[in-house]
């Protein structure tokens, strides 16, 4: 009997040994790599795969051609640092604490790169992260200082505390560094998760030297609602400060050294960062174009259209370099035989206005900044040419990546894995998403709001310094020009949306108390800054 038990124990031990060997080899070879590409403020309207006809992005498009294009991907809070905090933590802003660009981020909370690292992945982050404090969860990090500069930017490597300037164009430096990590710095025997974060096409849209004259022979028509008078909307849309023809500046945004009235714009200061050749190329490109504009003495709508063209051309020029970089990295994956087992994601930290409602910038829950581009390629599971029109959010990235890596997402993560949705294995998905925005009063003066979006409707509450509700029917009014909140024809829809909004607020753990707490912290912070400035 004792012998039999001993034999059984030996057998069990052997089984455990062999099965764990099996697991080990599976862990090493089968786990997919993740290459997460995120640009800053890249509107889906400026990716040719979305079909708006503004520009060509052949390399970014490859990801969708060979994989999936998400047509209703959106963010939970349309602003940079909060969006990155949501990406890392898989939690809404009011849970991870990073609600706006100014309040601190707590790196000590769980994030998906930390979990991947603990499960045998190598992790790297290169480019813009815009979160204060030393990054946690990365074997290698090389991050820009705050917003970073387009020309000759400073980077910090591995939280060293030292900022080092690198000569060259930011987008190219980030791509080269990403390639260098992939080729020379990582351990080829381990799966990797790399975050490749471009600064472009963020304001103030400074193109690379080679693209300073791209689109010179083209005139872009502004969107149909470029000269929007905000009739039929609430005060929030009227009182913003993000109009291309109104708030954008002659120097910083339109790159004139002297404005049409003959006053220096201060743009000269920005050229001080340039080396001699950069300055020479820059002046050679812009001086004749600026002189030609001044000679025309444009007024009214004609001047508004010129401003739109200067804006959109510079914006798209910066995207050209981003697209080139994506091409180089995709080519490398192919050459290195990594193409089949690497999930490639292209997205932005939020959308952006390309003249819709007359605007640049983001922040609002209106479509162009609420939505964000999302393209995913993973040939093992995703059919080429897949289109997903479900409401996927940046909240879902962390749980999705963990799912692909075979790691259970912690309870506190609030998003859902979209792995089965995009592979076609399961089409069940949420029917509504929740949104919050906090940074007010601040640059661009977009008022605090929260809201709910379903596939067809949107309900928003601007709750601070005004108390206004807005509601839109995206089917009949895709450009959101008519607030139907009080329209009796939509009384039932309004009621249902209110119920949905309340459900989501409580499901995700949000409340009026949260709104007041974050407001107070923000105003206290602003007051501290004001006092500090006054004392200087
Ligand atoms: C800067 C920009 C703003 C932009 C914020 C936030 N001004 O302040 O236009 O809204 O960043 O952008 S600029 O003078 O620096 O160009 S974010 O992407 O970081 O959230
Ligand atoms: Ca951004």
Coordinates of C-alpha atoms and ligand atoms in Angstrom, one line a residue:
X1 CA 0.0 0.0 0.0
X2 CA 2.8 2.4 1.1
X3 CA 4.7 1.5 -2.1
X4 CA 1.6 2.2 -4.2
X5 CA 1.2 5.6 -2.6
X6 CA 4.9 6.4 -3.2
X7 CA 4.6 5.4 -6.8
X8 CA 1.5 7.5 -7.2
X9 CA 3.3 10.5 -5.7
X10 CA 6.2 10.0 -8.0
X11 CA 3.8 9.9 -11.0
X12 CA 2.1 13.0 -9.8
X13 CA 5.5 14.8 -9.4
X14 CA 6.5 13.7 -12.9
X15 CA 3.3 14.9 -14.4
X16 CA 3.6 18.3 -12.7
X17 CA 7.2 18.5 -14.0
X18 CA 6.4 17.7 -17.6
X19 CA 3.3 19.9 -17.7
X20 CA 5.3 22.8 -16.3
X21 CA 8.0 22.2 -18.9
X22 CA 5.3 22.4 -21.5
X23 CA 4.1 25.7 -20.0
X24 CA 7.6 27.1 -20.0
X25 CA 8.2 26.5 -23.7
X26 CA 4.7 27.8 -24.5
X27 CA 5.4 31.0 -22.4
X28 CA 8.6 31.7 -24.3
X29 CA 7.6 31.0 -27.9
X30 CA 3.9 31.6 -28.1
X31 CA 3.4 34.8 -26.3
X32 CA 2.8 37.5 -28.8
X33 CA 4.8 40.7 -28.9
X34 CA 3.0 44.1 -28.6
X35 CA 4.0 47.1 -30.5
X36 CA 1.8 50.0 -29.4
X37 CA 2.1 53.1 -31.5
X38 CA 0.5 56.3 -30.2
X39 CA 0.8 59.7 -31.7
X40 CA -0.2 62.9 -30.0
X41 CA -3.4 64.6 -31.3
X42 CA -3.6 62.6 -34.5
X43 CA -7.2 63.0 -35.8
X44 CA -8.7 60.0 -37.5
X45 CA -9.7 62.4 -40.3
X46 CA -6.0 62.6 -41.1
X47 CA -5.5 58.9 -41.7
X48 CA -6.3 57.8 -45.3
X49 CA -7.7 54.4 -44.1
X50 CA -10.6 56.4 -42.6
X51 CA -11.4 57.8 -46.1
X52 CA -11.6 61.6 -45.5
X53 CA -9.3 62.2 -48.5
X54 CA -7.2 64.8 -46.7
X55 CA -3.8 63.1 -47.0
X56 CA -2.1 59.8 -47.7
X57 CA -0.8 57.7 -44.8
X58 CA 0.1 54.4 -46.7
X59 CA 2.1 52.9 -43.8
X60 CA -0.4 53.5 -41.1
X61 CA -3.1 52.2 -43.5
X62 CA -1.2 48.9 -43.9
X63 CA -2.1 48.1 -40.3
X64 CA -5.8 48.3 -41.2
X65 CA -5.5 46.7 -44.6
X66 CA -3.8 43.7 -43.1
X67 CA -5.9 43.9 -39.9
X68 CA -8.7 45.9 -38.3
X69 CA -10.0 49.5 -38.5
X70 CA -12.1 50.7 -35.5
X71 CA -14.6 53.3 -36.7
X72 CA -16.0 54.3 -33.3
X73 CA -13.0 54.0 -31.0
X74 CA -13.1 56.8 -28.4
X75 CA -11.4 58.1 -25.3
X76 CA -12.7 58.5 -21.7
X77 CA -11.2 62.0 -21.3
X78 CA -10.0 63.9 -24.3
X79 CA -6.7 65.3 -23.1
X80 CA -3.1 64.1 -23.2
X81 CA -1.8 63.1 -19.7
X82 CA -5.1 61.7 -18.5
X83 CA -5.5 59.6 -21.6
X84 CA -2.0 58.1 -21.1
X85 CA -2.9 57.4 -17.4
X86 CA -6.1 55.6 -18.6
X87 CA -4.0 53.6 -21.2
X88 CA -1.6 52.4 -18.5
X89 CA -4.0 51.7 -15.7
X90 CA -7.2 50.6 -17.5
X91 CA -9.1 52.8 -15.1
X92 CA -11.2 56.0 -15.6
X93 CA -9.5 59.3 -14.7
X94 CA -11.6 59.7 -11.5
X95 CA -10.3 56.3 -10.3
X96 CA -6.6 56.6 -11.4
X97 CA -6.5 60.2 -10.1
X98 CA -5.0 61.8 -13.2
X99 CA -8.0 63.9 -14.3
X100 CA -6.2 66.8 -16.0
X101 CA -2.8 67.8 -17.3
X102 CA -1.8 69.5 -14.1
X103 CA -2.7 67.2 -11.2
X104 CA -0.1 64.5 -10.2
X105 CA 0.0 61.0 -11.5
X106 CA 0.6 58.1 -9.1
X107 CA 3.0 55.6 -10.7
X108 CA 2.6 53.3 -7.8
X109 CA -0.7 51.9 -8.9
X110 CA -0.8 48.7 -11.0
X111 CA -0.3 49.3 -14.8
X112 CA -0.2 46.8 -17.7
X113 CA 3.5 47.1 -18.4
X114 CA 4.3 46.2 -14.8
X115 CA 2.2 43.1 -15.0
X116 CA 3.7 42.1 -18.3
X117 CA 7.2 42.6 -16.9
X118 CA 6.3 40.4 -14.0
X119 CA 5.2 37.7 -16.5
X120 CA 8.3 37.4 -18.6
X121 CA 7.9 40.3 -21.0
X122 CA 10.4 43.0 -21.7
X123 CA 8.9 46.4 -21.8
X124 CA 10.0 49.7 -23.3
X125 CA 8.6 53.1 -23.7
X126 CA 10.0 55.7 -26.1
X127 CA 8.8 59.2 -26.7
X128 CA 6.1 61.4 -25.2
X129 CA 4.4 60.2 -21.9
X130 CA 3.6 63.6 -20.3
X131 CA 3.2 62.0 -16.9
X132 CA 5.3 63.4 -14.1
X133 CA 7.5 61.2 -11.9
X134 CA 9.8 58.2 -12.8
X135 CA 8.1 55.8 -15.2
X136 CA 7.4 52.4 -13.6
X137 CA 6.9 49.2 -15.5
X138 CA 9.6 49.6 -18.1
X139 CA 12.9 47.8 -18.7
X140 CA 13.9 50.7 -20.9
X141 CA 12.4 54.2 -21.1
X142 CA 13.4 57.2 -23.1
X143 CA 11.0 60.0 -22.6
X144 CA 10.5 63.6 -23.8
X145 CA 10.6 66.5 -21.3
X146 CA 6.9 67.4 -20.8
X147 CA 5.5 68.3 -24.2
X148 CA 8.9 68.0 -25.8
X149 CA 10.3 70.0 -28.7
X150 CA 10.0 69.2 -32.4
X151 CA 13.6 70.3 -33.1
X152 CA 16.6 69.2 -31.1
X153 CA 14.5 67.8 -28.2
X154 CA 15.6 66.7 -24.7
X155 CA 15.1 63.1 -23.5
X156 CA 15.7 61.3 -20.2
X157 CA 16.8 57.7 -20.3
X158 CA 15.7 55.2 -17.6
X159 CA 14.7 57.9 -15.1
X160 CA 18.3 59.0 -14.8
X161 CA 17.3 62.5 -13.7
X162 CA 19.4 63.9 -16.6
X163 CA 17.9 65.6 -19.6
X164 CA 20.0 65.2 -22.7
X165 CA 19.5 67.1 -25.9
X166 CA 19.6 65.2 -29.2
X167 CA 20.1 67.1 -32.4
X168 CA 17.6 66.4 -35.1
X169 CA 13.8 66.1 -35.7
X170 CA 11.8 64.7 -32.8
X171 CA 9.7 62.2 -34.9
X172 CA 12.8 60.7 -36.6
X173 CA 14.7 60.5 -33.3
X174 CA 11.8 58.6 -31.7
X175 CA 11.6 56.2 -34.6
X176 CA 15.4 55.6 -34.7
X177 CA 15.4 55.0 -31.0
X178 CA 12.5 52.5 -31.3
X179 CA 14.4 50.7 -34.0
X180 CA 17.6 50.7 -32.0
X181 CA 15.8 49.1 -29.1
X182 CA 14.1 46.5 -31.2
X183 CA 17.3 45.6 -33.1
X184 CA 20.0 46.0 -30.4
X185 CA 18.8 46.5 -26.9
X186 CA 16.1 43.9 -26.2
X187 CA 16.6 40.2 -25.4
X188 CA 15.5 38.3 -28.5
X189 CA 14.5 35.3 -26.3
X190 CA 11.7 37.1 -24.5
X191 CA 8.4 38.5 -25.8
X192 CA 8.3 42.3 -25.8
X193 CA 5.9 45.1 -25.2
X194 CA 7.0 48.3 -26.7
X195 CA 5.3 51.7 -26.5
X196 CA 6.3 53.9 -29.4
X197 CA 4.9 57.4 -28.7
X198 CA 5.3 60.2 -31.1
X199 CA 5.0 63.8 -30.1
X200 CA 3.7 64.8 -33.5
X201 CA 1.2 66.1 -34.7
X202 CA 0.8 68.1 -31.5
X203 CA 0.6 71.9 -31.6
X204 CA 2.5 73.9 -32.9
X205 CA 2.8 71.6 -35.8
X206 CA 6.4 72.1 -36.9
X207 CA 7.2 69.9 -39.9
X208 CA 10.5 68.2 -40.7
X209 CA 12.9 70.1 -43.0
X210 CA 12.3 67.7 -45.8
X211 CA 8.5 68.3 -45.7
X212 CA 8.4 72.1 -45.2
X213 CA 7.0 72.5 -48.8
X214 CA 4.8 69.5 -49.0
X215 CA 1.2 70.5 -50.2
X216 CA 2.5 73.9 -51.4
X217 CA 0.6 73.5 -54.7
X218 CA -2.6 72.4 -53.0
X219 CA -5.5 74.3 -51.5
X220 CA -7.6 72.6 -48.9
X221 CA -11.3 73.4 -48.5
X222 CA -12.2 73.8 -44.8
X223 CA -15.0 71.6 -43.4
X224 CA -18.6 72.7 -44.1
X225 CA -19.0 74.0 -40.5
X226 CA -15.6 75.9 -40.4
X227 CA -17.4 79.2 -40.1
X228 CA -19.8 77.8 -37.4
X229 CA -21.7 80.5 -35.4
X230 CA -22.7 78.0 -32.7
X231 CA -26.3 78.7 -33.1
X232 CA -28.4 75.9 -31.7
X233 CA -25.7 74.8 -29.3
X234 CA -25.1 75.8 -25.6
X235 CA -22.7 78.3 -24.1
X236 CA -19.8 75.8 -23.9
X237 CA -19.3 75.7 -27.6
X238 CA -19.6 79.5 -27.9
X239 CA -17.2 80.3 -25.1
X240 CA -14.3 78.1 -26.0
X241 CA -10.9 79.6 -27.1
X242 CA -9.8 77.3 -29.8
X243 CA -10.8 78.9 -33.1
X244 CA -8.3 78.7 -35.9
X245 CA -9.6 82.0 -37.2
X246 CA -9.6 83.8 -33.9
X247 CA -7.5 82.2 -31.2
X248 CA -4.6 80.7 -33.1
X249 CA -1.6 83.0 -33.1
X250 CA 0.3 84.7 -36.0
X251 CA 3.7 83.5 -34.7
X252 CA 3.4 80.4 -32.7
X253 CA 0.7 78.8 -34.9
X254 CA 1.0 80.4 -38.4
X255 CA 4.8 80.9 -38.3
X256 CA 5.0 84.5 -39.2
X257 CA 7.9 86.5 -37.8
X258 CA 6.1 89.8 -38.4
X259 CA 2.3 89.9 -38.4
X260 CA 0.3 91.5 -41.3
X261 CA 0.1 94.7 -39.2
X262 CA 3.9 94.9 -39.0
X263 CA 4.3 93.8 -35.4
X264 CA 6.9 91.2 -34.4
X265 CA 5.1 88.0 -33.3
X266 CA 7.8 86.6 -31.0
X267 CA 8.2 83.5 -33.3
X268 CA 11.9 84.5 -33.6
X269 CA 12.3 83.1 -30.1
X270 CA 11.2 79.7 -31.3
X271 CA 13.9 79.7 -34.0
X272 CA 16.6 80.0 -31.4
X273 CA 16.5 76.2 -30.7
X274 CA 17.3 75.5 -34.4
X275 CA 20.8 74.9 -35.6
X276 CA 22.1 76.9 -38.6
X277 CA 20.9 74.6 -41.3
X278 CA 17.4 74.1 -39.7
X279 CA 16.9 77.8 -39.4
X280 CA 18.1 78.4 -43.0
X281 CA 15.7 75.7 -44.4
X282 CA 12.9 77.0 -42.3
X283 CA 13.2 80.6 -43.3
X284 CA 13.7 79.6 -47.0
X285 CA 10.4 77.7 -46.9
X286 CA 8.2 80.0 -44.9
X287 CA 9.4 83.5 -45.9
X288 CA 8.1 83.5 -49.5
X289 CA 4.8 81.9 -48.5
X290 CA 4.3 84.5 -45.7
X291 CA 5.2 87.4 -48.0
X292 CA 2.8 86.1 -50.7
X293 CA 0.0 86.0 -48.1
X294 CA 0.7 89.5 -46.9
X295 CA 0.8 90.9 -50.4
X296 CA -2.7 89.6 -51.0
X297 CA -4.1 91.6 -48.0
X298 CA -6.7 89.0 -47.3
X299 CA -9.7 89.9 -45.2
X300 CA -12.7 88.1 -43.6
X301 CA -13.5 84.6 -44.8
X302 CA -10.6 84.7 -47.3
X303 CA -8.2 85.2 -44.4
X304 CA -10.0 82.5 -42.4
X305 CA -9.4 80.1 -45.3
X306 CA -5.7 81.0 -45.5
X307 CA -5.4 80.4 -41.8
X308 CA -7.1 77.0 -42.2
X309 CA -4.7 76.1 -45.0
X310 CA -1.6 77.1 -43.1
X311 CA -2.9 75.1 -40.1
X312 CA -3.9 72.0 -42.0
X313 CA -0.8 71.8 -44.2
X314 CA 1.6 72.1 -41.2
X315 CA -0.5 69.5 -39.3
X316 CA -0.4 67.1 -42.2
X317 CA 3.3 67.7 -42.9
X318 CA 4.1 66.5 -39.4
X319 CA 2.0 63.4 -40.0
X320 CA 4.0 62.6 -43.0
X321 CA 7.1 61.9 -40.8
X322 CA 5.0 59.9 -38.4
X323 CA 3.8 57.7 -41.3
X324 CA 7.3 57.3 -42.6
X325 CA 8.4 56.1 -39.1
X326 CA 5.6 53.6 -38.9
X327 CA 6.7 52.2 -42.3
X328 CA 10.3 51.8 -41.2
X329 CA 9.2 49.9 -38.0
X330 CA 6.7 47.7 -39.9
X331 CA 9.4 46.9 -42.4
X332 CA 11.8 45.9 -39.7
X333 CA 9.2 43.6 -38.1
X334 CA 8.9 41.9 -41.4
X335 CA 12.6 41.6 -42.1
X336 CA 13.2 40.2 -38.6
X337 CA 10.5 37.6 -38.9
X338 CA 8.5 39.2 -36.1
X339 CA 5.5 40.1 -38.2
X340 CA 3.3 37.1 -37.5
X341 CA 3.7 37.1 -33.8
X342 CA 3.5 40.9 -33.1
X343 CA 0.3 42.7 -32.4
X344 CA 0.6 46.2 -33.9
X345 CA -1.7 48.9 -32.7
X346 CA -1.9 52.5 -34.0
X347 CA -3.8 55.1 -32.1
X348 CA -3.7 58.6 -30.7
X349 CA -4.1 60.0 -27.2
X350 CA -7.4 61.5 -28.5
X351 CA -8.9 63.0 -31.6
X352 CA -8.5 66.5 -32.8
X353 CA -10.5 69.2 -34.6
X354 CA -9.3 69.9 -38.2
X355 CA -11.4 73.0 -38.6
X356 CA -14.7 71.4 -37.7
X357 CA -16.7 74.0 -35.8
X358 CA -13.8 76.4 -36.7
X359 CA -11.5 74.7 -34.2
X360 CA -8.1 73.2 -33.5
X361 CA -7.4 71.3 -30.2
X362 CA -9.6 68.7 -28.5
X363 CA -11.2 68.3 -24.9
X364 CA -14.9 68.3 -26.0
X365 CA -17.0 65.2 -26.1
X366 CA -18.1 66.2 -29.6
X367 CA -17.1 63.5 -32.2
X368 CA -13.9 64.7 -33.6
X369 CA -12.0 64.8 -30.3
X370 CA -14.0 62.2 -28.5
X371 CA -13.2 59.6 -31.1
X372 CA -9.6 58.5 -31.7
X373 CA -8.1 56.5 -34.5
X374 CA -7.5 52.8 -33.8
X375 CA -6.0 50.3 -36.2
X376 CA -4.8 46.8 -35.1
X377 CA -2.9 44.1 -36.9
X378 CA -2.4 40.6 -35.7
X379 CA -2.5 38.1 -38.6
X380 CA -2.8 35.1 -36.3
X381 CA -6.3 36.2 -35.1
X382 CA -7.5 39.2 -37.1
X383 CA -8.7 38.9 -40.7
X384 CA -7.4 41.5 -43.1
X385 CA -9.9 44.3 -43.8
X386 CA -11.9 43.8 -40.6
X387 CA -14.1 46.8 -39.6
X388 CA -15.3 47.2 -36.0
X389 CA -18.0 49.8 -35.4
X390 CA -18.5 49.1 -31.7
X391 CA -17.8 51.6 -28.9
X392 CA -14.3 50.6 -27.9
X393 CA -12.5 52.9 -25.5
X394 CA -8.8 53.6 -24.5
X395 CA -10.0 52.1 -21.2
X396 CA -9.9 48.8 -22.9
X397 CA -6.2 48.8 -24.0
X398 CA -4.7 47.5 -20.7
X399 CA -7.2 44.5 -20.3
X400 CA -6.8 43.7 -24.0
X401 CA -3.0 43.6 -23.9
X402 CA -3.1 41.5 -20.8
X403 CA -5.5 39.1 -22.4
X404 CA -3.2 38.6 -25.4
X405 CA -0.4 38.0 -23.0
X406 CA -2.4 35.4 -21.1
X407 CA -2.4 37.5 -17.9
X408 CA -5.5 37.9 -15.8
X409 CA -6.4 41.6 -15.5
X410 CA -6.7 42.8 -11.9
X411 CA -10.2 43.5 -10.7
X412 CA -9.6 47.2 -10.4
X413 CA -9.2 47.6 -14.2
X414 CA -12.4 48.9 -15.7
X415 CA -12.0 48.2 -19.4
X416 CA -12.9 45.1 -21.3
X417 CA -10.6 43.1 -23.6
X418 CA -11.6 43.5 -27.2
X419 CA -9.5 40.5 -28.3
X420 CA -12.6 38.3 -29.1
X421 CA -14.5 41.2 -30.7
X422 CA -11.7 42.0 -33.2
X423 CA -11.1 38.3 -34.0
X424 CA -14.8 37.8 -34.7
X425 CA -15.0 35.2 -32.0
X426 CA -17.6 37.1 -30.0
X427 CA -19.6 40.1 -31.2
X428 CA -21.3 41.0 -27.9
X429 CA -20.1 44.4 -26.7
X430 CA -21.2 47.3 -24.5
X431 CA -23.9 49.6 -25.9
X432 CA -22.7 52.8 -24.2
X433 CA -19.6 54.6 -23.0
X434 CA -18.9 57.1 -20.3
X435 CA -16.9 60.3 -20.7
X436 CA -15.5 63.0 -18.3
X437 CA -13.5 66.2 -18.9
X438 CA -12.1 68.4 -16.1
X439 CA -9.5 71.0 -17.2
X440 CA -11.2 74.3 -16.8
X441 CA -10.6 77.2 -16.4
X442 CA -7.5 76.6 -18.6
X443 CA -6.0 77.1 -22.0
X444 CA -8.8 76.8 -24.7
X445 CA -11.5 77.3 -22.0
X446 CA -13.5 74.1 -22.6
X447 CA -15.9 73.8 -19.8
X448 CA -16.0 70.8 -17.4
X449 CA -18.5 68.1 -18.6
X450 CA -19.4 64.5 -18.4
X451 CA -21.6 62.4 -20.7
X452 CA -22.8 59.2 -22.2
X453 CA -22.6 58.1 -25.8
X454 CA -24.5 55.2 -27.4
X455 CA -24.1 54.1 -31.0
X456 CA -26.6 56.7 -32.1
X457 CA -27.0 59.4 -29.4
X458 CA -25.0 61.5 -27.0
X459 CA -25.9 63.3 -23.8
X460 CA -23.6 65.7 -22.1
X461 CA -23.8 67.8 -18.9
X462 CA -21.7 71.0 -18.6
X463 CA -22.0 71.2 -14.9
X464 CA -19.6 73.9 -13.8
X465 CA -20.1 77.6 -14.0
X466 CA -23.0 76.8 -16.3
X467 CA -25.6 74.1 -15.8
X468 CA -26.4 73.0 -19.3
X469 CA -27.4 69.8 -21.0
X470 CA -26.7 68.9 -24.6
X471 CA -28.0 66.0 -26.6
X472 CA -27.2 65.0 -30.2
X473 CA -28.6 62.5 -32.7
X474 CA -25.6 61.3 -34.7
X475 CA -27.7 59.6 -37.3
X476 CA -29.5 62.8 -38.4
X477 CA -26.9 65.2 -37.3
X478 CA -23.4 63.7 -37.5
X479 CA -21.7 67.1 -37.2
X480 CA -23.5 67.8 -33.9
X481 CA -24.9 71.2 -35.0
X482 CA -28.3 71.0 -33.3
X483 CA -28.8 70.4 -29.6
X484 CA -32.0 68.4 -29.2
X485 CA -32.0 68.2 -25.5
X486 CA -35.3 69.9 -25.1
X487 CA -36.9 68.6 -28.4
X488 CA -40.2 67.0 -27.4
X489 CA -39.7 64.5 -30.3
X490 CA -36.8 63.1 -28.3
X491 CA -38.4 63.1 -24.9
X492 CA -38.1 59.3 -24.5
X493 CA -34.6 59.2 -25.8
X494 CA -33.6 61.9 -23.3
X495 CA -35.1 59.9 -20.5
X496 CA -33.4 56.7 -21.5
X497 CA -30.0 58.5 -21.9
X498 CA -30.4 60.0 -18.4
X499 CA -31.0 56.5 -17.0
X500 CA -28.0 55.1 -18.9
X501 CA -25.8 58.0 -17.7
X502 CA -26.7 57.3 -14.1
X503 CA -26.1 53.6 -14.5
X504 CA -22.7 54.2 -15.9
X505 CA -21.7 56.8 -13.3
X506 CA -22.5 54.3 -10.6
X507 CA -21.0 51.3 -12.4
X508 CA -17.7 53.0 -12.8
X509 CA -17.8 54.7 -9.4
X510 CA -18.3 58.3 -10.4
X511 CA -20.4 60.9 -8.6
X512 CA -21.1 64.6 -8.0
X513 CA -18.8 64.4 -5.0
X514 CA -15.9 63.3 -7.2
X515 CA -16.6 66.2 -9.5
X516 CA -16.5 68.6 -6.6
X517 CA -13.4 67.1 -5.1
X518 CA -11.4 67.3 -8.3
X519 CA -12.7 70.8 -8.9
X520 CA -11.5 71.9 -5.5
X521 CA -8.1 70.3 -6.0
X522 CA -7.7 72.0 -9.4
X523 CA -8.7 75.4 -8.1
X524 CA -6.4 75.1 -5.1
X525 CA -3.6 74.1 -7.4
X526 CA -4.3 77.1 -9.7
X527 CA -4.4 79.4 -6.7
X528 CA -1.0 78.1 -5.5
X529 CA 0.5 78.7 -8.9
X530 CA -1.0 82.2 -9.0
X531 CA 0.5 83.1 -5.6
X532 CA 3.9 81.6 -6.6
X533 CA 3.9 83.8 -9.8
X534 CA 2.9 86.9 -7.8
X535 CA 5.7 86.3 -5.3
X536 CA 8.3 86.1 -8.1
Ligands
LIG1 C1 -0.2 73.1 -24.9 C2 -0.8 73.7 -26.2 C3 -2.3 73.6 -26.1 C4 -2.8 72.2 -25.8 C5 -2.1 71.8 -24.5 C6 -2.5 70.4 -24.1 N1 -0.3 75.0 -26.4 O1 -0.5 74.0 -23.8 O2 -2.8 74.1 -27.4 O3 -4.2 72.2 -25.7 O4 -0.7 71.8 -24.6 O5 -2.1 69.5 -25.0 S1 1.2 75.3 -27.0 O6 1.4 76.7 -26.9 O7 2.1 74.5 -26.2 O8 1.2 74.9 -28.3 S2 -1.9 68.0 -24.6 O9 -1.8 67.2 -25.8 O10 -0.6 68.0 -23.9 O11 -3.0 67.7 -23.7
LIG2 CA1 -2.7 65.0 -27.0

